[in-house]
Short mmCIF file of C-alpha atoms and ligand atoms in Angstrom, two decimals:
data_model
loop_
_atom_site.label_atom_id
_atom_site.label_comp_id
_atom_site.label_asym_id
_atom_site.label_seq_id
_atom_site.Cartn_x
_atom_site.Cartn_y
_atom_site.Cartn_z
CA MET A 1 0.00 0.00 0.00
CA LYS A 2 1.16 3.49 -0.87
CA LEU A 3 -0.28 5.76 1.77
CA VAL A 4 -0.18 9.42 2.71
CA PHE A 5 -0.97 10.37 6.30
CA PHE A 6 -2.27 13.90 6.18
CA GLY A 7 -3.37 16.36 8.84
CA PRO A 8 -2.31 19.45 10.70
CA PRO A 9 0.96 19.41 12.64
CA GLY A 10 0.28 17.72 15.96
CA SER A 11 -2.64 15.62 14.69
CA GLY A 12 -0.73 12.44 15.56
CA LYS A 13 0.10 11.27 12.04
CA GLY A 14 3.77 10.63 12.88
CA THR A 15 2.85 8.48 15.88
CA TYR A 16 0.29 6.53 13.87
CA ALA A 17 2.67 6.07 10.93
CA SER A 18 5.37 4.68 13.24
CA ARG A 19 2.90 2.09 14.60
CA VAL A 20 0.96 1.21 11.46
CA GLY A 21 4.06 0.88 9.23
CA PRO A 22 5.49 -2.20 11.02
CA LYS A 23 2.06 -3.87 11.08
CA LEU A 24 1.78 -3.56 7.28
CA ASP A 25 5.49 -4.18 6.76
CA ILE A 26 6.06 -0.88 4.98
CA PRO A 27 8.42 1.96 5.95
CA GLN A 28 7.34 5.29 7.42
CA ILE A 29 8.89 8.10 5.42
CA SER A 30 8.88 11.31 7.42
CA THR A 31 10.53 14.35 5.83
CA GLY A 32 10.41 16.07 9.25
CA ASP A 33 12.43 13.19 10.79
CA MET A 34 14.85 13.32 7.87
CA PHE A 35 15.40 17.05 8.32
CA ARG A 36 15.85 16.61 12.08
CA ALA A 37 18.49 13.92 11.43
CA GLU A 38 20.32 16.34 9.12
CA VAL A 39 20.14 19.09 11.76
CA ALA A 40 21.51 16.69 14.39
CA ALA A 41 24.34 15.67 12.04
CA GLY A 42 25.21 19.34 11.45
CA SER A 43 25.20 18.90 7.66
CA GLU A 44 24.78 21.76 5.18
CA LEU A 45 21.27 20.54 4.42
CA GLY A 46 20.57 20.46 8.16
CA LYS A 47 21.74 24.06 8.62
CA LEU A 48 19.57 25.22 5.77
CA ALA A 49 16.53 23.25 6.98
CA GLU A 50 16.93 24.51 10.53
CA SER A 51 16.69 28.13 9.41
CA TYR A 52 13.13 27.41 8.22
CA MET A 53 12.10 24.82 10.81
CA LYS A 54 12.83 27.02 13.81
CA ASP A 55 10.10 29.45 12.64
CA GLY A 56 7.69 26.70 11.62
CA LYS A 57 8.14 27.57 7.92
CA LEU A 58 8.30 25.03 5.11
CA VAL A 59 11.72 24.13 3.77
CA PRO A 60 11.76 25.16 0.06
CA ASP A 61 10.23 22.60 -2.30
CA GLU A 62 13.40 22.20 -4.36
CA VAL A 63 15.42 21.06 -1.33
CA THR A 64 12.65 18.92 0.17
CA ILE A 65 11.81 17.17 -3.09
CA LYS A 66 15.46 16.32 -3.79
CA MET A 67 15.87 14.75 -0.35
CA PHE A 68 12.53 12.94 -0.64
CA LYS A 69 13.31 11.48 -4.07
CA GLU A 70 16.52 9.92 -2.77
CA ARG A 71 14.58 8.27 0.04
CA ILE A 72 11.56 7.03 -1.92
CA ASN A 73 13.76 5.43 -4.55
CA ARG A 74 15.37 3.12 -2.01
CA GLU A 75 14.62 -0.60 -2.18
CA ASP A 76 12.53 -0.79 1.01
CA ALA A 77 9.93 1.62 -0.40
CA LYS A 78 9.35 -0.32 -3.63
CA ASN A 79 6.24 -2.14 -2.42
CA GLY A 80 4.68 0.52 -0.28
CA PHE A 81 5.20 3.22 2.30
CA ILE A 82 3.49 5.64 4.62
CA LEU A 83 4.34 9.23 3.85
CA ASP A 84 4.25 11.38 6.96
CA GLY A 85 4.60 15.13 6.40
CA PHE A 86 5.05 14.82 2.64
CA PRO A 87 3.61 16.10 0.32
CA ARG A 88 2.85 19.42 1.95
CA THR A 89 2.40 21.56 -1.17
CA ILE A 90 0.73 20.95 -4.51
CA GLU A 91 4.14 21.14 -6.18
CA GLN A 92 5.39 18.32 -3.92
CA ALA A 93 2.29 16.25 -4.77
CA LYS A 94 2.89 16.78 -8.48
CA GLN A 95 6.50 15.70 -8.13
CA LEU A 96 5.39 12.64 -6.19
CA GLU A 97 3.11 11.70 -9.08
CA THR A 98 6.09 11.61 -11.41
CA ILE A 99 7.61 8.89 -9.20
CA THR A 100 4.67 6.76 -8.12
CA GLU A 101 0.91 6.57 -7.64
CA ILE A 102 -0.77 6.87 -4.25
CA ASP A 103 -3.48 4.42 -3.12
CA LEU A 104 -4.96 6.37 -0.24
CA VAL A 105 -4.68 9.63 1.69
CA ILE A 106 -5.87 9.45 5.30
CA ASN A 107 -6.85 12.86 6.60
CA PHE A 108 -6.68 13.06 10.40
CA LYS A 109 -9.16 15.52 11.83
CA ILE A 110 -8.72 16.99 15.27
CA ASP A 111 -9.77 20.10 17.16
CA GLU A 112 -7.21 22.92 16.90
CA GLU A 113 -7.24 23.59 20.65
CA ILE A 114 -6.35 19.95 21.34
CA ILE A 115 -3.56 20.11 18.78
CA VAL A 116 -1.83 22.93 20.61
CA GLU A 117 -2.07 21.08 23.93
CA LYS A 118 -0.83 17.86 22.33
CA ALA A 119 2.03 19.54 20.48
CA LEU A 120 3.19 21.27 23.66
CA GLY A 121 3.19 17.89 25.41
CA ARG A 122 5.08 16.09 22.65
CA ARG A 123 8.53 14.67 23.39
CA VAL A 124 10.78 12.91 20.88
CA CYS A 125 13.81 10.66 21.04
CA LYS A 126 16.88 12.62 19.94
CA ASN A 127 18.27 9.58 18.19
CA CYS A 128 15.46 7.51 16.62
CA GLY A 129 12.57 10.00 16.57
CA GLN A 130 10.21 7.80 18.64
CA ILE A 131 7.35 10.01 19.84
CA TYR A 132 6.03 10.34 23.41
CA ASN A 133 3.60 12.75 25.05
CA VAL A 134 3.31 14.12 28.57
CA ALA A 135 -0.09 15.80 28.06
CA ASP A 136 -3.23 14.31 29.60
CA ILE A 137 -6.06 15.54 27.41
CA LYS A 138 -9.73 15.24 28.33
CA ARG A 139 -12.55 16.79 26.33
CA GLY A 140 -16.02 15.30 26.74
CA ASP A 141 -15.77 11.64 25.63
CA LEU A 142 -12.27 12.11 24.24
CA HIS A 143 -9.43 11.05 26.51
CA MET A 144 -5.82 11.02 25.38
CA PRO A 145 -3.69 9.91 28.30
CA PRO A 146 0.07 10.60 28.42
CA LEU A 147 2.34 8.39 26.34
CA LEU A 148 5.43 8.15 28.49
CA PRO A 149 8.70 6.22 28.13
CA LYS A 150 9.09 3.47 30.73
CA GLU A 151 12.06 5.30 32.23
CA GLU A 152 11.71 9.08 32.46
CA GLY A 153 13.61 10.94 29.73
CA LYS A 154 14.93 7.73 28.14
CA CYS A 155 13.70 6.20 24.88
CA ASP A 156 12.14 2.71 25.18
CA LYS A 157 13.37 1.78 21.71
CA CYS A 158 17.03 2.87 21.71
CA GLY A 159 17.79 4.25 25.20
CA SER A 160 18.70 7.74 23.96
CA GLU A 161 17.55 11.01 25.49
CA VAL A 162 13.91 12.05 25.04
CA VAL A 163 13.55 15.81 24.49
CA GLN A 164 11.10 18.50 23.43
CA ARG A 165 11.37 19.58 19.80
CA GLN A 166 12.72 23.08 19.29
CA ASP A 167 9.67 23.92 17.16
CA ASP A 168 7.15 22.62 19.74
CA ASN A 169 6.67 25.97 21.49
CA GLU A 170 3.38 27.86 21.45
CA ALA A 171 4.41 30.59 18.97
CA THR A 172 5.92 28.16 16.45
CA ILE A 173 3.04 25.70 16.83
CA LYS A 174 0.61 28.50 15.88
CA ASP A 175 2.85 29.47 12.92
CA ARG A 176 2.94 25.84 11.77
CA GLN A 177 -0.87 25.66 11.99
CA ASN A 178 -1.21 28.85 9.90
CA ILE A 179 1.19 27.55 7.30
CA TYR A 180 -0.73 24.29 7.22
CA TRP A 181 -4.02 26.09 6.46
CA GLN A 182 -2.42 28.32 3.83
CA GLN A 183 -0.14 25.90 2.02
CA SER A 184 -1.02 22.33 2.88
CA GLU A 185 -4.77 22.25 3.33
CA PRO A 186 -5.35 23.15 -0.38
CA LEU A 187 -3.69 19.83 -1.14
CA LEU A 188 -6.65 18.05 0.38
CA LYS A 189 -8.92 19.52 -2.27
CA TYR A 190 -6.46 18.34 -4.90
CA TYR A 191 -6.53 14.78 -3.51
CA ARG A 192 -10.30 14.85 -2.93
CA GLU A 193 -10.81 15.60 -6.61
CA LYS A 194 -8.85 12.45 -7.33
CA ASN A 195 -11.08 10.53 -4.91
CA LEU A 196 -8.16 9.46 -2.78
CA VAL A 197 -9.10 10.89 0.63
CA LYS A 198 -10.63 9.14 3.64
CA ASP A 199 -11.30 11.35 6.67
CA LEU A 200 -10.69 9.98 10.14
CA ASP A 201 -11.59 11.76 13.36
CA VAL A 202 -8.95 11.44 16.05
CA VAL A 203 -11.02 9.91 18.85
CA GLY A 204 -8.41 8.68 21.28
CA PRO A 205 -4.83 7.60 21.95
CA PRO A 206 -2.78 5.50 19.48
CA ASP A 207 -4.00 2.18 20.97
CA ILE A 208 -7.51 3.11 19.91
CA MET A 209 -6.56 4.84 16.65
CA VAL A 210 -4.21 2.22 15.18
CA PRO A 211 -6.85 -0.55 14.74
CA ILE A 212 -9.26 2.04 13.26
CA ILE A 213 -6.59 3.16 10.80
CA ILE A 214 -5.75 -0.39 9.75
CA GLU A 215 -9.42 -1.19 9.24
CA THR A 216 -9.79 1.97 7.12
CA ILE A 217 -6.80 1.00 4.99
CA LYS A 218 -8.03 -2.57 4.44
CA LYS A 219 -11.60 -1.56 3.52
P1 AMP B 1 7.10 17.67 10.90
O1 AMP B 1 7.94 16.78 11.75
O2 AMP B 1 6.43 16.93 9.78
O3 AMP B 1 6.13 18.50 11.73
O4 AMP B 1 8.10 18.71 10.19
C1 AMP B 1 8.87 19.61 10.95
C2 AMP B 1 9.37 20.74 10.05
O5 AMP B 1 10.19 20.20 9.00
C3 AMP B 1 8.27 21.52 9.33
O6 AMP B 1 7.70 22.54 10.15
C4 AMP B 1 9.05 22.06 8.14
O7 AMP B 1 9.88 23.15 8.53
C5 AMP B 1 9.97 20.90 7.79
N1 AMP B 1 9.33 19.98 6.83
C6 AMP B 1 8.98 18.68 7.03
N2 AMP B 1 8.41 18.14 5.95
C7 AMP B 1 8.39 19.12 5.01
C8 AMP B 1 7.88 19.20 3.68
N3 AMP B 1 7.29 18.16 3.09
N4 AMP B 1 8.06 20.38 3.01
C9 AMP B 1 8.66 21.42 3.58
N5 AMP B 1 9.11 21.44 4.85
C10 AMP B 1 8.99 20.30 5.57
#
């Protein structure tokens, strides 16, 4: 399956992609994770990306598409993948079409107020990108309990330090939301016209969402 997980920053798509991917035996391809790895490595690409990421802005298409193409053309992505955070512009979607077709776009829908709370609570492993959350969100029937590592501040998967992302502060989160509505949301219309979109309301933590997502994909 060739899938795109779509939704505003903080909607949970990265967490879901990291859990659904292994169940379907396909890789998660996250351009955000790739940029963060470049920043951590101190590469030229990382320095360039960081200058946009710190303000919540999109890294220019030319740079993002080049990096993405190198990744998608690797052997492990031949039979399927989950794209997480790509495409984010119509130009990126058009470039993607020149490489491969997409089977399904899952659009995660979630209240904006919850997103901000969730994004502020997000923690990530510095090394492998595994996502945790310290927020305990309750709104009516919706309950999203914290998602904590077994040992405080230490990743369950690789043992590295778990930290808050530099761009997970209130001002940048709001900027990222605005950029999403201006530049990325129009993409949904583009994919809807191609009949590729299924909408999914975020109704709970990953343990509840993952089976719903898998059922949606297999339908
Ligand atoms: P994410 O982890 O998907 O929230 O991405 C974090 C940041 O990386 C974004 O705010 C952008 O600055 C950059 N980024 C990730 N994916 C893309 C993309 N497809 N196009 C442009 N910038 C991106």
